[in-house]
Amino acid sequence: MSFQDNLATMPAIDHLSGLDILDKEGKVVHHIPNAPGKQGSLKLYHALAQEFDGKLDAAAAERGLTWFAEHVADAEANPGKHPNIDLLFKVKAENISLTLKPLAA
């Protein structure tokens, strides 16, 4: 399925102002705002938070990469262009465990 097809199956994000990604010390290492151009990533990461009980680990990263679908090849070819996909690459490659914290609006 395409990225847009995957997004259509995910829970709504209207109630969120964004999502923080925290390291094991609770420090925010990445933030996705509920803003134009970021809402697809926010929706995907929110779905990961629900499916993986707020944990972003290698298994969750693999699922996220599957959901990003056609955008993954562009992210691989252009490091830095898709920071929300780059983070999933890093989590998977380095076997990092982070916490996903949706932020209520």
PDB file of N, CA and C in Angstrom:
ATOM      1  N   MET A   1       0.840  -1.189   0.000  1.00  0.00           N
ATOM      2  CA  MET A   1       0.000   0.000   0.000  1.00  0.00           C
ATOM      3  C   MET A   1       0.879   1.244   0.000  1.00  0.00           C
ATOM      4  N   SER A   2       0.316   2.316  -0.507  1.00  0.00           N
ATOM      5  CA  SER A   2       1.049   3.578  -0.535  1.00  0.00           C
ATOM      6  C   SER A   2       0.968   4.270   0.828  1.00  0.00           C
ATOM      7  N   PHE A   3       1.797   5.279   1.005  1.00  0.00           N
ATOM      8  CA  PHE A   3       1.792   6.071   2.229  1.00  0.00           C
ATOM      9  C   PHE A   3       0.391   6.616   2.503  1.00  0.00           C
ATOM     10  N   GLN A   4      -0.242   7.191   1.490  1.00  0.00           N
ATOM     11  CA  GLN A   4      -1.582   7.766   1.667  1.00  0.00           C
ATOM     12  C   GLN A   4      -2.601   6.686   2.021  1.00  0.00           C
ATOM     13  N   ASP A   5      -2.498   5.512   1.397  1.00  0.00           N
ATOM     14  CA  ASP A   5      -3.398   4.403   1.736  1.00  0.00           C
ATOM     15  C   ASP A   5      -3.209   3.991   3.189  1.00  0.00           C
ATOM     16  N   ASN A   6      -1.961   3.913   3.630  1.00  0.00           N
ATOM     17  CA  ASN A   6      -1.676   3.549   5.014  1.00  0.00           C
ATOM     18  C   ASN A   6      -2.248   4.588   5.980  1.00  0.00           C
ATOM     19  N   LEU A   7      -2.055   5.874   5.670  1.00  0.00           N
ATOM     20  CA  LEU A   7      -2.559   6.942   6.541  1.00  0.00           C
ATOM     21  C   LEU A   7      -4.074   6.849   6.717  1.00  0.00           C
ATOM     22  N   ALA A   8      -4.764   6.458   5.654  1.00  0.00           N
ATOM     23  CA  ALA A   8      -6.233   6.389   5.698  1.00  0.00           C
ATOM     24  C   ALA A   8      -6.729   5.367   6.717  1.00  0.00           C
ATOM     25  N   THR A   9      -5.884   4.419   7.098  1.00  0.00           N
ATOM     26  CA  THR A   9      -6.289   3.384   8.051  1.00  0.00           C
ATOM     27  C   THR A   9      -5.943   3.745   9.493  1.00  0.00           C
ATOM     28  N   MET A  10      -5.286   4.868   9.708  1.00  0.00           N
ATOM     29  CA  MET A  10      -4.772   5.226  11.036  1.00  0.00           C
ATOM     30  C   MET A  10      -5.719   6.141  11.794  1.00  0.00           C
ATOM     31  N   PRO A  11      -5.610   6.122  13.140  1.00  0.00           N
ATOM     32  CA  PRO A  11      -6.470   6.984  13.971  1.00  0.00           C
ATOM     33  C   PRO A  11      -6.246   8.470  13.683  1.00  0.00           C
ATOM     34  N   ALA A  12      -7.286   9.251  13.952  1.00  0.00           N
ATOM     35  CA  ALA A  12      -7.235  10.707  13.749  1.00  0.00           C
ATOM     36  C   ALA A  12      -6.239  11.362  14.716  1.00  0.00           C
ATOM     37  N   ILE A  13      -5.763  12.530  14.316  1.00  0.00           N
ATOM     38  CA  ILE A  13      -4.807  13.284  15.146  1.00  0.00           C
ATOM     39  C   ILE A  13      -5.329  14.679  15.486  1.00  0.00           C
ATOM     40  N   ASP A  14      -6.611  14.922  15.254  1.00  0.00           N
ATOM     41  CA  ASP A  14      -7.195  16.253  15.491  1.00  0.00           C
ATOM     42  C   ASP A  14      -6.984  16.728  16.929  1.00  0.00           C
ATOM     43  N   HIS A  15      -6.923  15.800  17.857  1.00  0.00           N
ATOM     44  CA  HIS A  15      -6.818  16.113  19.284  1.00  0.00           C
ATOM     45  C   HIS A  15      -5.371  16.329  19.744  1.00  0.00           C
ATOM     46  N   LEU A  16      -4.408  16.266  18.816  1.00  0.00           N
ATOM     47  CA  LEU A  16      -2.994  16.390  19.175  1.00  0.00           C
ATOM     48  C   LEU A  16      -2.409  17.721  18.723  1.00  0.00           C
ATOM     49  N   SER A  17      -1.497  18.257  19.548  1.00  0.00           N
ATOM     50  CA  SER A  17      -0.720  19.432  19.124  1.00  0.00           C
ATOM     51  C   SER A  17       0.605  18.986  18.521  1.00  0.00           C
ATOM     52  N   GLY A  18       0.959  17.726  18.779  1.00  0.00           N
ATOM     53  CA  GLY A  18       2.199  17.174  18.259  1.00  0.00           C
ATOM     54  C   GLY A  18       2.546  15.895  18.988  1.00  0.00           C
ATOM     55  N   LEU A  19       3.793  15.468  18.836  1.00  0.00           N
ATOM     56  CA  LEU A  19       4.274  14.247  19.475  1.00  0.00           C
ATOM     57  C   LEU A  19       5.754  14.439  19.793  1.00  0.00           C
ATOM     58  N   ASP A  20       6.115  14.146  21.031  1.00  0.00           N
ATOM     59  CA  ASP A  20       7.515  14.193  21.438  1.00  0.00           C
ATOM     60  C   ASP A  20       8.089  12.784  21.433  1.00  0.00           C
ATOM     61  N   ILE A  21       9.356  12.682  21.098  1.00  0.00           N
ATOM     62  CA  ILE A  21      10.079  11.417  21.154  1.00  0.00           C
ATOM     63  C   ILE A  21      11.190  11.609  22.179  1.00  0.00           C
ATOM     64  N   LEU A  22      11.154  10.756  23.209  1.00  0.00           N
ATOM     65  CA  LEU A  22      12.025  10.924  24.367  1.00  0.00           C
ATOM     66  C   LEU A  22      13.057   9.812  24.455  1.00  0.00           C
ATOM     67  N   ASP A  23      14.251  10.179  24.950  1.00  0.00           N
ATOM     68  CA  ASP A  23      15.274   9.154  25.202  1.00  0.00           C
ATOM     69  C   ASP A  23      15.011   8.522  26.565  1.00  0.00           C
ATOM     70  N   LYS A  24      15.887   7.614  26.985  1.00  0.00           N
ATOM     71  CA  LYS A  24      15.639   6.885  28.236  1.00  0.00           C
ATOM     72  C   LYS A  24      15.712   7.779  29.470  1.00  0.00           C
ATOM     73  N   GLU A  25      16.330   8.956  29.342  1.00  0.00           N
ATOM     74  CA  GLU A  25      16.368   9.915  30.452  1.00  0.00           C
ATOM     75  C   GLU A  25      15.147  10.832  30.458  1.00  0.00           C
ATOM     76  N   GLY A  26      14.286  10.694  29.460  1.00  0.00           N
ATOM     77  CA  GLY A  26      13.098  11.535  29.365  1.00  0.00           C
ATOM     78  C   GLY A  26      13.317  12.847  28.639  1.00  0.00           C
ATOM     79  N   LYS A  27      14.472  13.002  28.000  1.00  0.00           N
ATOM     80  CA  LYS A  27      14.790  14.222  27.241  1.00  0.00           C
ATOM     81  C   LYS A  27      14.190  14.118  25.837  1.00  0.00           C
ATOM     82  N   VAL A  28      13.589  15.210  25.373  1.00  0.00           N
ATOM     83  CA  VAL A  28      13.028  15.231  24.020  1.00  0.00           C
ATOM     84  C   VAL A  28      14.173  15.234  23.007  1.00  0.00           C
ATOM     85  N   VAL A  29      14.203  14.213  22.159  1.00  0.00           N
ATOM     86  CA  VAL A  29      15.241  14.120  21.132  1.00  0.00           C
ATOM     87  C   VAL A  29      14.694  14.433  19.737  1.00  0.00           C
ATOM     88  N   HIS A  30      13.356  14.468  19.630  1.00  0.00           N
ATOM     89  CA  HIS A  30      12.726  14.748  18.338  1.00  0.00           C
ATOM     90  C   HIS A  30      11.291  15.185  18.623  1.00  0.00           C
ATOM     91  N   HIS A  31      10.767  16.102  17.816  1.00  0.00           N
ATOM     92  CA  HIS A  31       9.395  16.575  17.978  1.00  0.00           C
ATOM     93  C   HIS A  31       8.748  16.646  16.601  1.00  0.00           C
ATOM     94  N   ILE A  32       7.511  16.193  16.529  1.00  0.00           N
ATOM     95  CA  ILE A  32       6.723  16.311  15.293  1.00  0.00           C
ATOM     96  C   ILE A  32       5.498  17.160  15.627  1.00  0.00           C
ATOM     97  N   PRO A  33       5.401  18.359  15.055  1.00  0.00           N
ATOM     98  CA  PRO A  33       4.252  19.219  15.342  1.00  0.00           C
ATOM     99  C   PRO A  33       3.035  18.833  14.505  1.00  0.00           C
ATOM    100  N   ASN A  34       1.864  19.222  14.963  1.00  0.00           N
ATOM    101  CA  ASN A  34       0.656  19.070  14.151  1.00  0.00           C
ATOM    102  C   ASN A  34       0.574  20.320  13.285  1.00  0.00           C
ATOM    103  N   ALA A  35       1.305  20.283  12.181  1.00  0.00           N
ATOM    104  CA  ALA A  35       1.414  21.430  11.283  1.00  0.00           C
ATOM    105  C   ALA A  35       1.387  20.926   9.841  1.00  0.00           C
ATOM    106  N   PRO A  36       0.941  21.772   8.928  1.00  0.00           N
ATOM    107  CA  PRO A  36       0.937  21.363   7.519  1.00  0.00           C
ATOM    108  C   PRO A  36       2.312  20.851   7.088  1.00  0.00           C
ATOM    109  N   GLY A  37       2.314  19.765   6.340  1.00  0.00           N
ATOM    110  CA  GLY A  37       3.553  19.158   5.883  1.00  0.00           C
ATOM    111  C   GLY A  37       4.132  18.149   6.863  1.00  0.00           C
ATOM    112  N   LYS A  38       3.619  18.137   8.082  1.00  0.00           N
ATOM    113  CA  LYS A  38       4.097  17.207   9.117  1.00  0.00           C
ATOM    114  C   LYS A  38       2.999  16.262   9.601  1.00  0.00           C
ATOM    115  N   GLN A  39       1.767  16.500   9.161  1.00  0.00           N
ATOM    116  CA  GLN A  39       0.637  15.748   9.703  1.00  0.00           C
ATOM    117  C   GLN A  39       0.652  14.274   9.319  1.00  0.00           C
ATOM    118  N   GLY A  40       1.178  13.932   8.153  1.00  0.00           N
ATOM    119  CA  GLY A  40       1.295  12.527   7.786  1.00  0.00           C
ATOM    120  C   GLY A  40       2.240  11.796   8.722  1.00  0.00           C
ATOM    121  N   SER A  41       3.383  12.409   8.996  1.00  0.00           N
ATOM    122  CA  SER A  41       4.342  11.813   9.929  1.00  0.00           C
ATOM    123  C   SER A  41       3.759  11.736  11.333  1.00  0.00           C
ATOM    124  N   LEU A  42       3.068  12.787  11.755  1.00  0.00           N
ATOM    125  CA  LEU A  42       2.456  12.782  13.080  1.00  0.00           C
ATOM    126  C   LEU A  42       1.437  11.646  13.190  1.00  0.00           C
ATOM    127  N   LYS A  43       0.632  11.494  12.163  1.00  0.00           N
ATOM    128  CA  LYS A  43      -0.387  10.436  12.176  1.00  0.00           C
ATOM    129  C   LYS A  43       0.276   9.057  12.245  1.00  0.00           C
ATOM    130  N   LEU A  44       1.335   8.874  11.490  1.00  0.00           N
ATOM    131  CA  LEU A  44       2.047   7.596  11.474  1.00  0.00           C
ATOM    132  C   LEU A  44       2.693   7.320  12.833  1.00  0.00           C
ATOM    133  N   TYR A  45       3.386   8.288  13.395  1.00  0.00           N
ATOM    134  CA  TYR A  45       4.037   8.087  14.693  1.00  0.00           C
ATOM    135  C   TYR A  45       2.997   7.888  15.803  1.00  0.00           C
ATOM    136  N   HIS A  46       1.867   8.581  15.718  1.00  0.00           N
ATOM    137  CA  HIS A  46       0.791   8.383  16.695  1.00  0.00           C
ATOM    138  C   HIS A  46       0.265   6.955  16.606  1.00  0.00           C
ATOM    139  N   ALA A  47       0.098   6.441  15.395  1.00  0.00           N
ATOM    140  CA  ALA A  47      -0.342   5.051  15.221  1.00  0.00           C
ATOM    141  C   ALA A  47       0.694   4.083  15.795  1.00  0.00           C
ATOM    142  N   LEU A  48       1.981   4.381  15.608  1.00  0.00           N
ATOM    143  CA  LEU A  48       3.036   3.547  16.203  1.00  0.00           C
ATOM    144  C   LEU A  48       2.930   3.578  17.738  1.00  0.00           C
ATOM    145  N   ALA A  49       2.691   4.761  18.290  1.00  0.00           N
ATOM    146  CA  ALA A  49       2.574   4.885  19.749  1.00  0.00           C
ATOM    147  C   ALA A  49       1.439   4.017  20.269  1.00  0.00           C
ATOM    148  N   GLN A  50       0.330   3.984  19.538  1.00  0.00           N
ATOM    149  CA  GLN A  50      -0.801   3.166  19.977  1.00  0.00           C
ATOM    150  C   GLN A  50      -0.499   1.681  19.829  1.00  0.00           C
ATOM    151  N   GLU A  51       0.063   1.286  18.692  1.00  0.00           N
ATOM    152  CA  GLU A  51       0.311  -0.133  18.440  1.00  0.00           C
ATOM    153  C   GLU A  51       1.415  -0.707  19.332  1.00  0.00           C
ATOM    154  N   PHE A  52       2.428   0.099  19.638  1.00  0.00           N
ATOM    155  CA  PHE A  52       3.588  -0.390  20.384  1.00  0.00           C
ATOM    156  C   PHE A  52       3.632   0.172  21.813  1.00  0.00           C
ATOM    157  N   ASP A  53       2.474   0.576  22.328  1.00  0.00           N
ATOM    158  CA  ASP A  53       2.352   1.020  23.721  1.00  0.00           C
ATOM    159  C   ASP A  53       3.355   2.120  24.075  1.00  0.00           C
ATOM    160  N   GLY A  54       3.504   3.082  23.168  1.00  0.00           N
ATOM    161  CA  GLY A  54       4.367   4.233  23.431  1.00  0.00           C
ATOM    162  C   GLY A  54       5.849   3.994  23.258  1.00  0.00           C
ATOM    163  N   LYS A  55       6.235   2.822  22.785  1.00  0.00           N
ATOM    164  CA  LYS A  55       7.656   2.501  22.625  1.00  0.00           C
ATOM    165  C   LYS A  55       8.052   2.563  21.151  1.00  0.00           C
ATOM    166  N   LEU A  56       9.211   3.166  20.913  1.00  0.00           N
ATOM    167  CA  LEU A  56       9.797   3.161  19.572  1.00  0.00           C
ATOM    168  C   LEU A  56      11.098   2.373  19.669  1.00  0.00           C
ATOM    169  N   ASP A  57      11.034   1.140  19.193  1.00  0.00           N
ATOM    170  CA  ASP A  57      12.203   0.264  19.177  1.00  0.00           C
ATOM    171  C   ASP A  57      12.380  -0.259  17.753  1.00  0.00           C
ATOM    172  N   ALA A  58      13.265  -1.218  17.570  1.00  0.00           N
ATOM    173  CA  ALA A  58      13.555  -1.714  16.221  1.00  0.00           C
ATOM    174  C   ALA A  58      12.307  -2.267  15.537  1.00  0.00           C
ATOM    175  N   ALA A  59      11.467  -2.985  16.276  1.00  0.00           N
ATOM    176  CA  ALA A  59      10.248  -3.560  15.689  1.00  0.00           C
ATOM    177  C   ALA A  59       9.280  -2.457  15.258  1.00  0.00           C
ATOM    178  N   ALA A  60       9.109  -1.443  16.111  1.00  0.00           N
ATOM    179  CA  ALA A  60       8.227  -0.324  15.766  1.00  0.00           C
ATOM    180  C   ALA A  60       8.793   0.457  14.579  1.00  0.00           C
ATOM    181  N   ALA A  61      10.111   0.638  14.558  1.00  0.00           N
ATOM    182  CA  ALA A  61      10.743   1.356  13.450  1.00  0.00           C
ATOM    183  C   ALA A  61      10.528   0.619  12.132  1.00  0.00           C
ATOM    184  N   GLU A  62      10.640  -0.694  12.174  1.00  0.00           N
ATOM    185  CA  GLU A  62      10.413  -1.495  10.959  1.00  0.00           C
ATOM    186  C   GLU A  62       8.981  -1.303  10.459  1.00  0.00           C
ATOM    187  N   ARG A  63       8.012  -1.310  11.377  1.00  0.00           N
ATOM    188  CA  ARG A  63       6.618  -1.081  10.990  1.00  0.00           C
ATOM    189  C   ARG A  63       6.457   0.305  10.392  1.00  0.00           C
ATOM    190  N   GLY A  64       7.056   1.301  11.040  1.00  0.00           N
ATOM    191  CA  GLY A  64       6.971   2.666  10.531  1.00  0.00           C
ATOM    192  C   GLY A  64       7.549   2.809   9.136  1.00  0.00           C
ATOM    193  N   LEU A  65       8.665   2.144   8.884  1.00  0.00           N
ATOM    194  CA  LEU A  65       9.268   2.195   7.547  1.00  0.00           C
ATOM    195  C   LEU A  65       8.356   1.549   6.521  1.00  0.00           C
ATOM    196  N   THR A  66       7.689   0.475   6.898  1.00  0.00           N
ATOM    197  CA  THR A  66       6.721  -0.163   5.994  1.00  0.00           C
ATOM    198  C   THR A  66       5.596   0.819   5.671  1.00  0.00           C
ATOM    199  N   TRP A  67       5.104   1.523   6.683  1.00  0.00           N
ATOM    200  CA  TRP A  67       4.009   2.475   6.483  1.00  0.00           C
ATOM    201  C   TRP A  67       4.426   3.687   5.667  1.00  0.00           C
ATOM    202  N   PHE A  68       5.680   4.126   5.780  1.00  0.00           N
ATOM    203  CA  PHE A  68       6.134   5.273   4.984  1.00  0.00           C
ATOM    204  C   PHE A  68       6.232   4.915   3.501  1.00  0.00           C
ATOM    205  N   ALA A  69       6.227   3.623   3.195  1.00  0.00           N
ATOM    206  CA  ALA A  69       6.111   3.085   1.837  1.00  0.00           C
ATOM    207  C   ALA A  69       7.077   3.742   0.844  1.00  0.00           C
ATOM    208  N   GLU A  70       6.532   4.376  -0.170  1.00  0.00           N
ATOM    209  CA  GLU A  70       7.345   4.896  -1.275  1.00  0.00           C
ATOM    210  C   GLU A  70       8.311   5.998  -0.857  1.00  0.00           C
ATOM    211  N   HIS A  71       8.115   6.606   0.299  1.00  0.00           N
ATOM    212  CA  HIS A  71       9.009   7.681   0.746  1.00  0.00           C
ATOM    213  C   HIS A  71      10.343   7.160   1.295  1.00  0.00           C
ATOM    214  N   VAL A  72      10.399   5.872   1.622  1.00  0.00           N
ATOM    215  CA  VAL A  72      11.613   5.298   2.208  1.00  0.00           C
ATOM    216  C   VAL A  72      12.780   5.340   1.215  1.00  0.00           C
ATOM    217  N   ALA A  73      12.530   5.005  -0.041  1.00  0.00           N
ATOM    218  CA  ALA A  73      13.602   5.016  -1.051  1.00  0.00           C
ATOM    219  C   ALA A  73      14.163   6.426  -1.224  1.00  0.00           C
ATOM    220  N   ASP A  74      13.294   7.437  -1.221  1.00  0.00           N
ATOM    221  CA  ASP A  74      13.752   8.819  -1.348  1.00  0.00           C
ATOM    222  C   ASP A  74      14.572   9.221  -0.125  1.00  0.00           C
ATOM    223  N   ALA A  75      14.150   8.775   1.054  1.00  0.00           N
ATOM    224  CA  ALA A  75      14.899   9.075   2.284  1.00  0.00           C
ATOM    225  C   ALA A  75      16.272   8.411   2.266  1.00  0.00           C
ATOM    226  N   GLU A  76      16.342   7.181   1.759  1.00  0.00           N
ATOM    227  CA  GLU A  76      17.637   6.489   1.663  1.00  0.00           C
ATOM    228  C   GLU A  76      18.565   7.211   0.698  1.00  0.00           C
ATOM    229  N   ALA A  77      18.006   7.703  -0.411  1.00  0.00           N
ATOM    230  CA  ALA A  77      18.807   8.378  -1.435  1.00  0.00           C
ATOM    231  C   ALA A  77      19.183   9.807  -1.032  1.00  0.00           C
ATOM    232  N   ASN A  78      18.438  10.393  -0.103  1.00  0.00           N
ATOM    233  CA  ASN A  78      18.650  11.795   0.272  1.00  0.00           C
ATOM    234  C   ASN A  78      18.649  11.956   1.792  1.00  0.00           C
ATOM    235  N   PRO A  79      19.711  11.498   2.471  1.00  0.00           N
ATOM    236  CA  PRO A  79      19.756  11.622   3.932  1.00  0.00           C
ATOM    237  C   PRO A  79      19.537  13.070   4.371  1.00  0.00           C
ATOM    238  N   GLY A  80      18.691  13.241   5.387  1.00  0.00           N
ATOM    239  CA  GLY A  80      18.389  14.580   5.895  1.00  0.00           C
ATOM    240  C   GLY A  80      17.133  15.184   5.313  1.00  0.00           C
ATOM    241  N   LYS A  81      16.672  14.684   4.178  1.00  0.00           N
ATOM    242  CA  LYS A  81      15.473  15.229   3.529  1.00  0.00           C
ATOM    243  C   LYS A  81      14.205  14.835   4.287  1.00  0.00           C
ATOM    244  N   HIS A  82      14.217  13.665   4.910  1.00  0.00           N
ATOM    245  CA  HIS A  82      13.048  13.134   5.623  1.00  0.00           C
ATOM    246  C   HIS A  82      13.458  12.765   7.053  1.00  0.00           C
ATOM    247  N   PRO A  83      13.582  13.761   7.946  1.00  0.00           N
ATOM    248  CA  PRO A  83      14.089  13.474   9.298  1.00  0.00           C
ATOM    249  C   PRO A  83      13.249  12.462  10.078  1.00  0.00           C
ATOM    250  N   ASN A  84      11.952  12.406   9.814  1.00  0.00           N
ATOM    251  CA  ASN A  84      11.109  11.460  10.545  1.00  0.00           C
ATOM    252  C   ASN A  84      11.343  10.020  10.082  1.00  0.00           C
ATOM    253  N   ILE A  85      11.757   9.842   8.855  1.00  0.00           N
ATOM    254  CA  ILE A  85      12.143   8.513   8.362  1.00  0.00           C
ATOM    255  C   ILE A  85      13.580   8.218   8.797  1.00  0.00           C
ATOM    256  N   ASP A  86      14.449   9.227   8.734  1.00  0.00           N
ATOM    257  CA  ASP A  86      15.845   9.043   9.173  1.00  0.00           C
ATOM    258  C   ASP A  86      15.897   8.539  10.616  1.00  0.00           C
ATOM    259  N   LEU A  87      15.001   9.051  11.463  1.00  0.00           N
ATOM    260  CA  LEU A  87      14.975   8.614  12.855  1.00  0.00           C
ATOM    261  C   LEU A  87      14.658   7.116  12.934  1.00  0.00           C
ATOM    262  N   LEU A  88      13.727   6.653  12.118  1.00  0.00           N
ATOM    263  CA  LEU A  88      13.388   5.219  12.110  1.00  0.00           C
ATOM    264  C   LEU A  88      14.579   4.384  11.646  1.00  0.00           C
ATOM    265  N   PHE A  89      15.302   4.860  10.635  1.00  0.00           N
ATOM    266  CA  PHE A  89      16.524   4.157  10.189  1.00  0.00           C
ATOM    267  C   PHE A  89      17.500   4.020  11.355  1.00  0.00           C
ATOM    268  N   LYS A  90      17.688   5.128  12.101  1.00  0.00           N
ATOM    269  CA  LYS A  90      18.645   5.141  13.204  1.00  0.00           C
ATOM    270  C   LYS A  90      18.218   4.188  14.323  1.00  0.00           C
ATOM    271  N   VAL A  91      16.959   4.244  14.694  1.00  0.00           N
ATOM    272  CA  VAL A  91      16.450   3.366  15.760  1.00  0.00           C
ATOM    273  C   VAL A  91      16.668   1.905  15.381  1.00  0.00           C
ATOM    274  N   LYS A  92      16.362   1.574  14.135  1.00  0.00           N
ATOM    275  CA  LYS A  92      16.511   0.189  13.670  1.00  0.00           C
ATOM    276  C   LYS A  92      17.988  -0.217  13.611  1.00  0.00           C
ATOM    277  N   ALA A  93      18.815   0.615  13.020  1.00  0.00           N
ATOM    278  CA  ALA A  93      20.233   0.278  12.827  1.00  0.00           C
ATOM    279  C   ALA A  93      20.987   0.184  14.152  1.00  0.00           C
ATOM    280  N   GLU A  94      20.660   1.059  15.103  1.00  0.00           N
ATOM    281  CA  GLU A  94      21.393   1.125  16.362  1.00  0.00           C
ATOM    282  C   GLU A  94      20.665   0.430  17.513  1.00  0.00           C
ATOM    283  N   ASN A  95      19.496  -0.176  17.201  1.00  0.00           N
ATOM    284  CA  ASN A  95      18.693  -0.885  18.207  1.00  0.00           C
ATOM    285  C   ASN A  95      18.427  -0.002  19.435  1.00  0.00           C
ATOM    286  N   ILE A  96      17.993   1.224  19.161  1.00  0.00           N
ATOM    287  CA  ILE A  96      17.679   2.206  20.202  1.00  0.00           C
ATOM    288  C   ILE A  96      16.240   1.982  20.680  1.00  0.00           C
ATOM    289  N   SER A  97      15.984   2.329  21.919  1.00  0.00           N
ATOM    290  CA  SER A  97      14.618   2.290  22.449  1.00  0.00           C
ATOM    291  C   SER A  97      14.246   3.686  22.937  1.00  0.00           C
ATOM    292  N   LEU A  98      13.208   4.257  22.348  1.00  0.00           N
ATOM    293  CA  LEU A  98      12.749   5.592  22.690  1.00  0.00           C
ATOM    294  C   LEU A  98      11.286   5.520  23.113  1.00  0.00           C
ATOM    295  N   THR A  99      10.778   6.613  23.640  1.00  0.00           N
ATOM    296  CA  THR A  99       9.379   6.695  24.071  1.00  0.00           C
ATOM    297  C   THR A  99       8.647   7.692  23.197  1.00  0.00           C
ATOM    298  N   LEU A 100       7.455   7.307  22.739  1.00  0.00           N
ATOM    299  CA  LEU A 100       6.600   8.178  21.939  1.00  0.00           C
ATOM    300  C   LEU A 100       5.543   8.790  22.867  1.00  0.00           C
ATOM    301  N   LYS A 101       5.465  10.121  22.896  1.00  0.00           N
ATOM    302  CA  LYS A 101       4.545  10.808  23.796  1.00  0.00           C
ATOM    303  C   LYS A 101       3.660  11.768  23.006  1.00  0.00           C
ATOM    304  N   PRO A 102       2.453  11.323  22.627  1.00  0.00           N
ATOM    305  CA  PRO A 102       1.510  12.226  21.956  1.00  0.00           C
ATOM    306  C   PRO A 102       1.135  13.387  22.896  1.00  0.00           C
ATOM    307  N   LEU A 103       1.019  14.578  22.338  1.00  0.00           N
ATOM    308  CA  LEU A 103       0.728  15.772  23.115  1.00  0.00           C
ATOM    309  C   LEU A 103      -0.676  16.270  22.794  1.00  0.00           C
ATOM    310  N   ALA A 104      -1.538  16.333  23.807  1.00  0.00           N
ATOM    311  CA  ALA A 104      -2.905  16.789  23.612  1.00  0.00           C
ATOM    312  C   ALA A 104      -2.915  18.263  23.217  1.00  0.00           C
ATOM    313  N   ALA A 105      -3.856  18.616  22.353  1.00  0.00           N
ATOM    314  CA  ALA A 105      -3.980  20.013  21.896  1.00  0.00           C
ATOM    315  C   ALA A 105      -4.561  20.880  22.996  1.00  0.00           C
TER     316      ALA A 105
END
